[in-house]
Each structure stands twice: as structure tokens, then as C-alpha cells.
Tab-separated table of C-alpha atoms and ligand atoms in Angstrom:
chain	number	residue	atom	x	y	z
O	1	MET	CA	121.323	110.303	98.633
O	2	GLU	CA	124.354	112.625	98.068
O	3	THR	CA	123.240	114.493	101.780
O	4	TYR	CA	123.191	111.152	103.413
O	5	LEU	CA	126.873	110.094	101.555
O	6	ASN	CA	128.205	113.533	103.057
O	7	VAL	CA	126.114	112.722	106.287
O	8	PHE	CA	128.395	109.339	106.283
O	9	GLU	CA	131.639	111.299	105.371
O	10	ALA	CA	131.804	113.628	107.959
O	11	SER	CA	130.783	111.296	110.700
O	12	ARG	CA	133.378	109.365	109.751
O	13	VAL	CA	136.107	111.754	110.724
O	14	ASP	CA	133.933	114.027	113.049
O	15	ALA	CA	130.173	113.111	114.919
O	16	SER	CA	129.377	116.552	115.425
O	17	ILE	CA	130.374	117.605	112.097
O	18	GLY	CA	128.155	114.737	110.346
O	19	ALA	CA	125.072	115.432	113.020
O	20	PHE	CA	125.639	119.612	111.886
O	21	ILE	CA	124.739	118.705	107.841
O	22	GLY	CA	121.919	115.664	109.215
O	23	LEU	CA	120.135	118.722	111.277
O	24	THR	CA	120.826	121.355	108.337
O	25	SER	CA	118.979	118.710	105.624
O	26	THR	CA	116.280	118.270	108.380
O	27	ILE	CA	115.455	121.779	107.952
O	28	ILE	CA	115.840	122.306	104.840
O	29	HIS	CA	113.784	119.530	104.432
O	30	ALA	CA	111.085	121.275	106.694
O	31	PHE	CA	111.189	124.205	104.965
O	32	TYR	CA	110.506	122.528	101.778
O	33	THR	CA	107.560	120.549	102.906
O	34	LEU	CA	105.888	122.942	105.436
O	35	GLY	CA	107.055	126.233	103.479
O	36	SER	CA	104.862	128.464	101.184
O	37	GLU	CA	106.406	129.544	98.008
O	38	GLU	CA	107.240	132.817	99.437
O	39	GLN	CA	109.362	131.120	102.631
O	40	LYS	CA	110.581	128.604	100.213
O	41	ASN	CA	112.005	131.091	97.445
O	42	GLU	CA	113.566	133.088	100.498
O	43	TYR	CA	115.345	130.433	102.553
O	44	LEU	CA	115.735	127.692	100.590
O	45	SER	CA	118.686	128.626	98.800
O	46	LYS	CA	120.438	130.532	101.951
O	47	ILE	CA	119.902	127.677	104.269
O	48	ALA	CA	121.162	125.144	102.121
O	49	ASN	CA	124.400	127.754	101.408
O	50	VAL	CA	124.876	127.906	104.814
O	51	SER	CA	124.809	131.991	105.127
O	52	LEU	CA	121.422	131.535	107.270
O	53	LEU	CA	122.101	129.862	110.587
O	54	VAL	CA	119.554	128.370	111.722
O	55	SER	CA	119.088	126.036	114.545
O	56	TRP	CA	116.732	122.695	115.488
O	57	ALA	CA	114.487	123.582	118.980
O	58	TYR	CA	111.913	120.845	119.694
O	59	SER	CA	112.711	119.337	122.887
O	60	GLU	CA	111.676	120.583	126.181
O	61	PRO	CA	112.848	119.940	129.866
O	62	GLU	CA	109.599	118.869	131.414
O	63	THR	CA	108.247	116.476	128.633
O	64	GLY	CA	111.512	114.810	127.111
O	65	SER	CA	110.723	111.859	124.825
O	66	TYR	CA	107.114	112.435	125.649
O	67	SER	CA	107.337	114.764	122.737
O	68	SER	CA	104.200	115.030	121.860
O	69	SER	CA	102.825	116.530	125.280
O	70	LEU	CA	105.004	119.478	123.507
O	71	GLN	CA	104.077	122.411	126.110
O	72	CYS	CA	105.317	125.640	124.057
O	73	LYS	CA	103.000	127.871	123.553
O	74	ALA	CA	102.245	130.192	120.232
O	75	GLU	CA	98.993	132.306	120.941
O	76	LYS	CA	98.018	134.502	117.733
O	77	ASN	CA	96.256	137.941	118.398
O	78	GLU	CA	95.349	140.556	115.418
O	79	ASP	CA	99.001	140.934	113.809
O	80	PHE	CA	101.344	138.324	115.528
O	81	PHE	CA	102.138	135.208	117.626
O	82	PHE	CA	103.307	135.537	120.960
O	83	LEU	CA	105.711	132.786	121.898
O	84	ASN	CA	105.920	131.305	125.409
O	85	GLY	CA	107.660	128.449	127.010
O	86	THR	CA	111.274	126.393	127.503
O	87	LYS	CA	113.099	124.528	124.778
O	88	ARG	CA	116.326	123.022	126.351
O	89	TRP	CA	119.037	120.362	123.642
O	90	VAL	CA	118.915	123.023	121.086
O	91	GLY	CA	122.137	121.919	118.971
O	92	ASN	CA	123.852	125.600	118.143
O	93	TYR	CA	122.102	126.969	120.251
O	94	ASN	CA	123.399	130.610	119.855
O	95	PHE	CA	122.747	130.786	115.642
O	96	PRO	CA	120.828	133.437	114.798
O	97	PHE	CA	117.580	132.004	114.150
O	98	ALA	CA	115.911	129.118	115.631
O	99	LEU	CA	113.032	126.911	114.322
O	100	VAL	CA	110.767	126.307	117.577
O	101	TRP	CA	107.756	124.222	117.505
O	102	ALA	CA	105.195	125.450	119.328
O	103	ARG	CA	101.392	124.447	119.926
O	104	ASN	CA	99.053	126.793	118.409
O	105	ILE	CA	96.664	126.790	121.467
O	106	LYS	CA	94.316	127.934	119.019
O	107	THR	CA	94.495	124.439	116.819
O	108	SER	CA	95.863	122.329	120.146
O	109	LYS	CA	98.712	121.463	116.691
O	110	ILE	CA	102.000	121.472	117.128
O	111	GLU	CA	103.291	124.091	114.408
O	112	ALA	CA	107.310	125.523	113.362
O	113	PHE	CA	108.036	128.917	113.516
O	114	LEU	CA	111.408	131.102	112.279
O	115	VAL	CA	112.644	132.616	115.340
O	116	GLN	CA	114.825	135.425	115.185
O	117	ILE	CA	117.398	134.917	118.540
O	118	ASN	CA	117.180	138.261	119.132
O	119	LEU	CA	114.363	139.510	119.356
O	120	PRO	CA	112.992	140.874	122.788
O	121	GLY	CA	112.344	138.141	125.092
O	122	VAL	CA	114.680	135.554	124.299
O	123	LYS	CA	117.043	134.631	126.388
O	124	LEU	CA	120.080	132.025	125.322
O	125	GLU	CA	121.518	129.717	128.741
O	126	VAL	CA	124.080	127.463	127.292
O	127	MET	CA	124.702	124.206	128.891
O	128	LYS	CA	127.870	123.407	130.588
O	129	GLY	CA	129.407	119.691	131.291
O	130	LYS	CA	127.966	118.666	128.157
O	131	PHE	CA	130.984	115.358	127.622
O	132	ASN	CA	130.536	115.042	123.987
O	133	SER	CA	129.684	115.899	120.567
O	134	ARG	CA	131.449	118.794	121.664
O	135	VAL	CA	131.953	120.898	118.284
O	136	VAL	CA	128.267	121.399	118.617
O	137	GLN	CA	127.246	123.888	121.718
O	138	ASN	CA	123.599	122.637	123.326
O	139	GLY	CA	121.582	125.084	125.025
O	140	ASN	CA	118.361	126.219	126.200
O	141	LEU	CA	116.381	128.407	124.616
O	142	VAL	CA	113.894	130.640	127.138
O	143	LEU	CA	110.858	132.527	125.343
O	144	ASP	CA	109.070	134.979	127.336
O	145	ASN	CA	106.042	136.171	125.198
O	146	VAL	CA	108.023	136.849	122.170
O	147	LYS	CA	106.489	138.302	119.075
O	148	VAL	CA	106.634	136.895	115.908
O	149	PRO	CA	105.059	137.959	112.372
O	150	PHE	CA	102.363	135.646	110.989
O	151	SER	CA	105.040	135.110	108.162
O	152	ALA	CA	107.414	133.570	110.898
O	153	ARG	CA	105.048	130.349	110.515
O	154	LEU	CA	106.160	127.472	108.078
O	155	ALA	CA	103.083	128.090	106.340
O	156	PHE	CA	101.608	124.800	105.820
O	157	SER	CA	102.508	123.437	109.801
O	158	ASP	CA	99.001	122.792	110.573
O	159	ASP	CA	99.374	119.402	108.193
O	160	GLU	CA	99.758	117.002	110.625
O	161	ALA	CA	100.368	114.422	107.904
O	162	LYS	CA	103.423	116.470	106.525
O	163	VAL	CA	104.715	117.047	109.781
O	164	ALA	CA	105.176	113.659	110.702
O	165	GLN	CA	107.131	113.477	107.410
O	166	VAL	CA	109.533	116.003	108.341
O	167	PHE	CA	109.795	113.915	111.773
O	168	ILE	CA	110.018	110.747	109.727
O	169	ASN	CA	113.020	111.959	107.646
O	170	ALA	CA	114.766	113.488	110.301
O	171	ARG	CA	115.283	110.493	112.091
O	172	ALA	CA	115.242	108.253	108.591
O	173	GLY	CA	118.775	110.787	107.798
O	174	MET	CA	120.120	110.455	111.369
O	175	VAL	CA	121.291	106.162	110.640
O	176	MET	CA	124.031	107.770	108.614
O	177	ALA	CA	125.670	109.160	111.400
O	178	PRO	CA	126.747	106.307	113.493
O	179	THR	CA	127.345	104.120	110.360
O	180	GLY	CA	129.922	107.012	109.343
O	181	LEU	CA	131.529	106.748	113.159
O	182	ILE	CA	131.603	103.213	113.162
O	183	CYS	CA	133.314	103.061	109.724
O	184	GLY	CA	135.921	105.524	110.936
O	185	VAL	CA	136.223	103.675	114.461
O	186	PHE	CA	137.021	100.361	112.126
O	187	GLN	CA	139.572	102.393	109.832
O	188	ASN	CA	141.300	103.355	112.719
O	189	SER	CA	141.505	100.486	114.600
O	190	ILE	CA	143.107	98.257	111.701
O	191	LYS	CA	145.700	100.906	111.403
O	192	TYR	CA	146.789	101.067	115.036
O	193	LEU	CA	146.523	97.437	115.360
O	194	ASN	CA	148.806	97.037	112.732
O	195	ASP	CA	151.432	99.572	113.478
O	196	LYS	CA	151.606	98.196	117.039
O	197	VAL	CA	153.798	95.419	117.910
O	198	ARG	CA	153.487	92.939	120.963
O	199	PHE	CA	155.600	89.612	121.696
O	200	GLY	CA	157.350	90.177	118.308
O	201	ALA	CA	154.279	90.860	115.995
O	202	ARG	CA	151.787	92.905	115.089
O	203	LEU	CA	148.117	93.222	116.933
O	204	THR	CA	146.184	92.505	113.864
O	205	SER	CA	148.526	88.950	113.003
O	206	TYR	CA	146.903	87.550	116.937
O	207	GLN	CA	143.835	85.323	115.943
O	208	MET	CA	141.789	86.873	119.271
O	209	ILE	CA	142.026	90.231	117.684
O	210	GLN	CA	141.397	88.934	113.788
O	211	GLU	CA	137.931	87.848	115.564
O	212	LYS	CA	136.980	91.031	116.681
O	213	LEU	CA	137.827	92.979	113.514
O	214	VAL	CA	135.404	90.207	111.744
O	215	LYS	CA	132.972	91.253	114.296
O	216	MET	CA	133.256	95.310	113.911
O	217	LEU	CA	133.488	94.648	110.254
O	218	ALA	CA	129.973	92.712	109.828
O	219	ILE	CA	128.874	95.177	112.443
O	220	PHE	CA	129.855	97.980	109.880
O	221	ASN	CA	127.899	95.992	106.780
O	222	ASN	CA	124.904	95.234	108.740
O	223	SER	CA	124.977	99.244	109.581
O	224	PHE	CA	125.317	100.333	106.549
O	225	LEU	CA	123.369	98.273	104.570
O	226	LEU	CA	120.303	98.763	106.666
O	227	SER	CA	120.760	102.704	106.363
O	228	TRP	CA	121.245	102.866	102.717
O	229	ARG	CA	118.074	100.054	102.285
O	230	LEU	CA	116.239	103.088	104.510
O	231	VAL	CA	117.697	105.751	102.357
O	232	GLN	CA	116.208	104.047	99.283
O	233	LEU	CA	112.897	103.586	100.695
O	234	GLN	CA	113.027	107.820	101.773
O	235	GLN	CA	114.018	108.200	98.141
O	236	SER	CA	110.730	106.293	96.910
O	237	GLY	CA	108.624	107.358	99.407
O	238	HIS	CA	107.962	104.168	101.276
O	239	VAL	CA	109.645	105.357	104.594
O	240	ASN	CA	107.658	105.507	107.810
O	241	ILE	CA	107.821	105.953	112.051
O	242	ALA	CA	108.266	102.092	111.996
O	243	ASN	CA	110.754	100.947	109.190
O	244	THR	CA	113.047	103.880	110.479
O	245	ALA	CA	112.171	103.085	114.094
O	246	LEU	CA	113.506	99.470	113.614
O	247	VAL	CA	116.449	100.355	111.588
O	248	LYS	CA	117.048	103.203	114.375
O	249	SER	CA	117.251	101.069	117.533
O	250	ILE	CA	119.187	98.135	115.411
O	251	VAL	CA	122.107	100.440	114.347
O	252	ILE	CA	122.792	102.260	117.480
O	253	SER	CA	122.784	99.352	119.543
O	254	ILE	CA	125.025	96.903	117.678
O	255	GLY	CA	127.046	100.413	116.580
O	256	ARG	CA	127.554	101.261	120.785
O	257	ASP	CA	129.240	97.315	120.929
O	258	ALA	CA	131.439	97.616	117.709
O	259	VAL	CA	133.169	101.072	119.396
O	260	ARG	CA	133.824	99.335	122.774
O	261	ILE	CA	135.444	96.293	120.687
O	262	ALA	CA	137.695	99.098	118.780
O	263	ARG	CA	138.224	100.365	122.357
O	264	GLU	CA	139.116	96.627	124.185
O	265	MET	CA	141.189	96.012	120.926
O	266	MET	CA	143.247	98.909	121.976
O	267	GLY	CA	144.497	98.156	125.229
O	268	SER	CA	144.859	101.059	127.609
O	269	ASN	CA	145.376	103.203	124.163
O	270	GLY	CA	141.887	103.305	123.603
O	271	ILE	CA	140.646	105.686	126.605
O	272	SER	CA	142.988	108.415	124.774
O	273	LEU	CA	141.878	110.413	122.852
O	274	ASP	CA	144.617	110.421	120.600
O	275	ASN	CA	143.238	106.969	118.790
O	276	PHE	CA	139.545	108.662	118.141
O	277	VAL	CA	138.328	105.565	119.559
O	278	MET	CA	137.121	106.869	123.378
O	279	LYS	CA	135.670	110.304	121.158
O	280	ALA	CA	133.274	108.209	119.312
O	281	LEU	CA	132.650	106.148	122.480
O	282	VAL	CA	131.399	109.418	124.122
O	283	ASP	CA	129.892	110.387	120.139
O	284	MET	CA	127.967	107.362	119.960
O	285	GLU	CA	125.808	108.112	123.598
O	286	SER	CA	124.653	110.575	121.796
O	287	TYR	CA	123.003	109.093	118.730
O	288	TYR	CA	121.784	106.680	121.249
O	289	ASN	CA	119.175	109.532	122.041
O	290	LEU	CA	118.933	112.132	119.336
O	291	GLU	CA	116.116	111.809	117.537
O	292	SER	CA	114.204	109.820	120.029
O	293	THR	CA	115.951	107.653	122.547
O	294	HIS	CA	116.869	104.087	121.762
O	295	ASN	CA	113.517	102.761	124.044
O	296	MET	CA	111.609	104.612	121.883
O	297	ALA	CA	112.692	103.382	118.940
O	298	VAL	CA	112.082	100.209	120.075
O	299	LEU	CA	108.756	100.800	121.428
O	300	ILE	CA	107.838	101.774	118.158
O	301	ALA	CA	109.092	99.225	116.229
O	302	GLY	CA	107.430	96.511	119.006
O	303	ARG	CA	104.102	98.265	118.409
O	304	GLU	CA	104.652	97.898	115.235
O	305	ILE	CA	104.904	93.894	115.461
O	306	THR	CA	102.220	93.385	118.069
O	307	GLY	CA	99.563	95.711	117.345
O	308	ILE	CA	100.457	96.552	121.044
O	309	PRO	CA	101.332	100.261	122.325
O	310	ALA	CA	103.693	99.928	125.582
O	311	LEU	CA	104.602	103.351	125.708
O	312	LYS	CA	102.631	104.339	128.555
O	313	SER	CA	102.646	103.452	132.284
O	314	TYR	CA	99.980	102.605	134.411
O	315	SER	CA	101.434	103.375	137.215
O	316	GLY	CA	101.097	106.728	137.165
O	317	VAL	CA	103.465	109.472	139.001
U	1	LIG	C1	123.523	115.744	122.246
U	1	LIG	C2	122.319	116.400	122.173
U	1	LIG	C3	122.041	116.773	120.878
U	1	LIG	C4	120.926	117.140	121.095
U	1	LIG	N1	120.446	118.219	120.120
U	1	LIG	C5	119.260	118.776	119.518
U	1	LIG	C6	118.544	119.848	119.010
U	1	LIG	O1	119.352	120.532	117.945
U	1	LIG	N2	117.111	119.763	119.162
U	1	LIG	C7	116.154	119.207	119.817
U	1	LIG	O2	114.979	119.683	119.940
U	1	LIG	N3	116.717	118.538	120.694
U	1	LIG	C8	117.855	117.776	120.829
U	1	LIG	N4	118.642	116.779	121.370
U	1	LIG	C9	117.177	116.217	122.034
U	1	LIG	C10	117.045	115.016	122.166
U	1	LIG	O3	115.965	114.609	121.031
U	1	LIG	C11	116.737	114.299	123.526
U	1	LIG	O4	117.551	114.324	124.406
U	1	LIG	C12	115.520	113.503	123.560
U	1	LIG	O5	114.245	113.154	122.617
U	1	LIG	C13	115.663	112.654	124.348
U	1	LIG	O6	114.804	113.185	125.653
U	1	LIG	P1	115.123	113.458	127.236
U	1	LIG	O7	116.672	113.001	127.014
U	1	LIG	O8	114.622	114.133	127.818
U	1	LIG	O9	115.063	111.580	127.995
U	1	LIG	P2	113.972	111.316	128.901
U	1	LIG	O10	112.251	111.716	128.204
U	1	LIG	O11	113.894	112.159	130.111
U	1	LIG	O12	114.423	109.594	128.939
U	1	LIG	C14	115.215	109.385	130.096
U	1	LIG	C15	115.427	107.658	129.619
U	1	LIG	O13	113.787	107.059	129.948
U	1	LIG	C16	113.638	106.231	128.910
U	1	LIG	N5	112.237	106.536	128.653
U	1	LIG	C17	111.119	107.577	128.672
U	1	LIG	N6	109.955	107.253	128.481
U	1	LIG	C18	109.823	105.876	128.330
U	1	LIG	C19	108.808	104.894	128.113
U	1	LIG	N7	107.755	105.695	127.855
U	1	LIG	N8	109.040	103.788	128.049
U	1	LIG	C20	110.641	103.317	128.206
U	1	LIG	N9	111.656	103.854	128.557
U	1	LIG	C21	111.313	105.398	128.866
U	1	LIG	C22	114.007	107.000	127.846
U	1	LIG	O14	114.483	105.898	126.717
U	1	LIG	C23	115.336	107.085	128.403
U	1	LIG	O15	116.306	106.177	128.423
U	1	LIG	C24	120.106	116.418	121.810
U	1	LIG	C25	120.036	115.120	122.866
U	1	LIG	C26	121.718	115.464	122.943
U	1	LIG	C27	122.049	114.344	123.380
């Protein structure tokens, strides 16, 4: 619970820091769930106290949302695994280690490997021009026949149920970040509107402004209660792919509305970086995509309601 409150509090001030804490807890959870006792002893406390910095390398340029079709390959020979493929959007791509997800070509399962980024065959490319979440630099990680020892593979990453739990956990933990961002925007808006005098009165004294503030607070309360309930379900082991997707889809879409309302209430100053809101507006766009896009979350929740999967189109390429 404490971790999620930390994500919430940090995101109230800066979305990138919130995302960093959230992602670090996801990586810890991956090691905790999929690591052997030796791997846990070796890495868990180091990752938790940030003396070992690890990035999360899952997404790929050619697969995007169709993440289960991941193409990065892990080939085992007598003594090593050889990794080949390209990872995209890796946040903090230049951290010393990356947790790389690759398909074991023998078993076809998607497994996790701890890769040191200074190994021969690893090439890093910064993604230039990213406009939001700017504390975190994203990049590509190209793996060209990268040789890693057996011990680099998280021991239980061939257990598909455990791997699914790691990904559900990642998505569930993420909803506290946009919720914190909404809270930060609301608090900054009140302060700004209280200080700003127009037509001889503070902006907060106008009915049309108050109506918008009520809408924002209602959105925040909805987001917080949904996110908090999801955290509780997670703690009690009742979180699943559908309830996580449902909460994610709602929180992100109403959160986007809340930030736009704040921007509107501040008038022209709403587009300035000085007032937190414009930054929050572009940062919220990251959350729209992170840990699956909004569409994916909606389609997963829709499948649960109807029993009909609508993820695939039959029109072909
Ligand atoms: C700021 C930021 C940080 C990130 N950090 C990381 C990270 O640290 N590590 C990592 O591994 N990844 C990271 N990602 C990647 C992120 O998880 C992916 O962007 C995400 O999985 C979606 O893939 P895509 O952007 O390629 O979308 P695409 O798959 O290209 O989708 C484009 C659009 O098409 C829609 N779409 C696709 N398929 C369907 C369908 N079947 N039905 C309806 N609509 C569809 C999508 O919803 C979206 O709107 C990050 C992304 C961002 C923006």
C-alpha cells in the first residue's frame, strides 16, 4: 500500500518521478515473483534502495499493442542465452541494467533476462523529440547476439501464470500515478484561481468556475476511490486483467478531462509551463499509452462484459 501512496504523492508533483517509483516497484515485483532464492537475495534489496538501476524493456517497434506477438528472441546453447531483437520506448534506457523480455525459441514462452547494457552487442539509441515525462529519457535497445549467462534469466519466468501476474500488477499499480496527477492539478488550480482577480473579484467567486471545480473534484474522488479499491483487491489477491483494465480505462479518460478543465479555467496562463497544468496535460498523454493503450484497456474490459474478443480485425493488412 505504501508504494502506491508514494506513487500517488510523487505524481502530485511530477508525473515522471511517480512513473519511476511505479516502474521500480514493478521490477521488484517481477524479481520477487519470478526470481530464484539466489536471484532475490542478490538483487531485491539493491533494486529497492536504487543502488542497482534497472529499466523495463518490453515494448517493440514492430508489435506495439500486440505485445504477445513479441519478436525479441532468446536462443539457448550449452552455456549461454543469445538475445536478438529491438526494444523501443525503454524508459531510462541508459540505466546500467535492463530487464529484457524475449521469446525463448525452444519453448515459445516470453521470459525475462537481466541484461547489463555494456555487454558486447547492446546498442542504445536515445529517442529524440519526446515532449512529455521529460525527467525520464526513453530509448531503443538493440540486441545483436548478446550473450548472457543462464543466471541472467529469471528462474520462474517460464511460468505463464506468474508472468501474467507481473503484468497485471504493473498495470494495477500504474493507476495511482494519473490519480496523483489529477490531485496536483486540482490543488494548483485552486491556488491560481484564488489569487487571480478579474472584474473586481477572485476567479473562485464565479459560479462557472465553481461548477468546473466541482467537476474536477468529482473526477478526482472517482479516480482515487477506484484506484484505491484496485490496490485493495491487489493486496487481497483478487486483482485480475479485467478489473485492472476497467479501472485503467476509466481513470485515464476522466483524468484527461480533469486536466483540460483546469487548463481552460486558467485561460491563456493555462498553456504556460509555470502553472503545472500544461505539463500535466502532456504527461497525462503518456499514461493514456503506458501499460497498454486506452483502447486495449477498453477492449479487455469489453471482452469481459460480452465474452466476445474484439481485439483482432479481419480486414488483414
Ligand atoms: C512515455 C512512455 C514511456 C514508456 N515506457 C516504456 C518502458 O519503460 N518500457 C516499455 O517496454 N515500454 C514503454 N512504453 C511503451 C508503451 O507501453 C507502448 O507505447 C504501448 O504498449 C503501446 O504501444 P504503441 O505505442 O506502439 O501503440 P500502437 O500499437 O502503435 O497503437 C497505436 C494506436 O492504435 C490503437 N490500436 C492498436 N491495436 C488496436 C486494436 N486491436 N483495436 C483498437 N485499437 C488498436 C492503440 O490503442 C493506439 O491508439 C512507453 C511509452 C510511452 C509513451
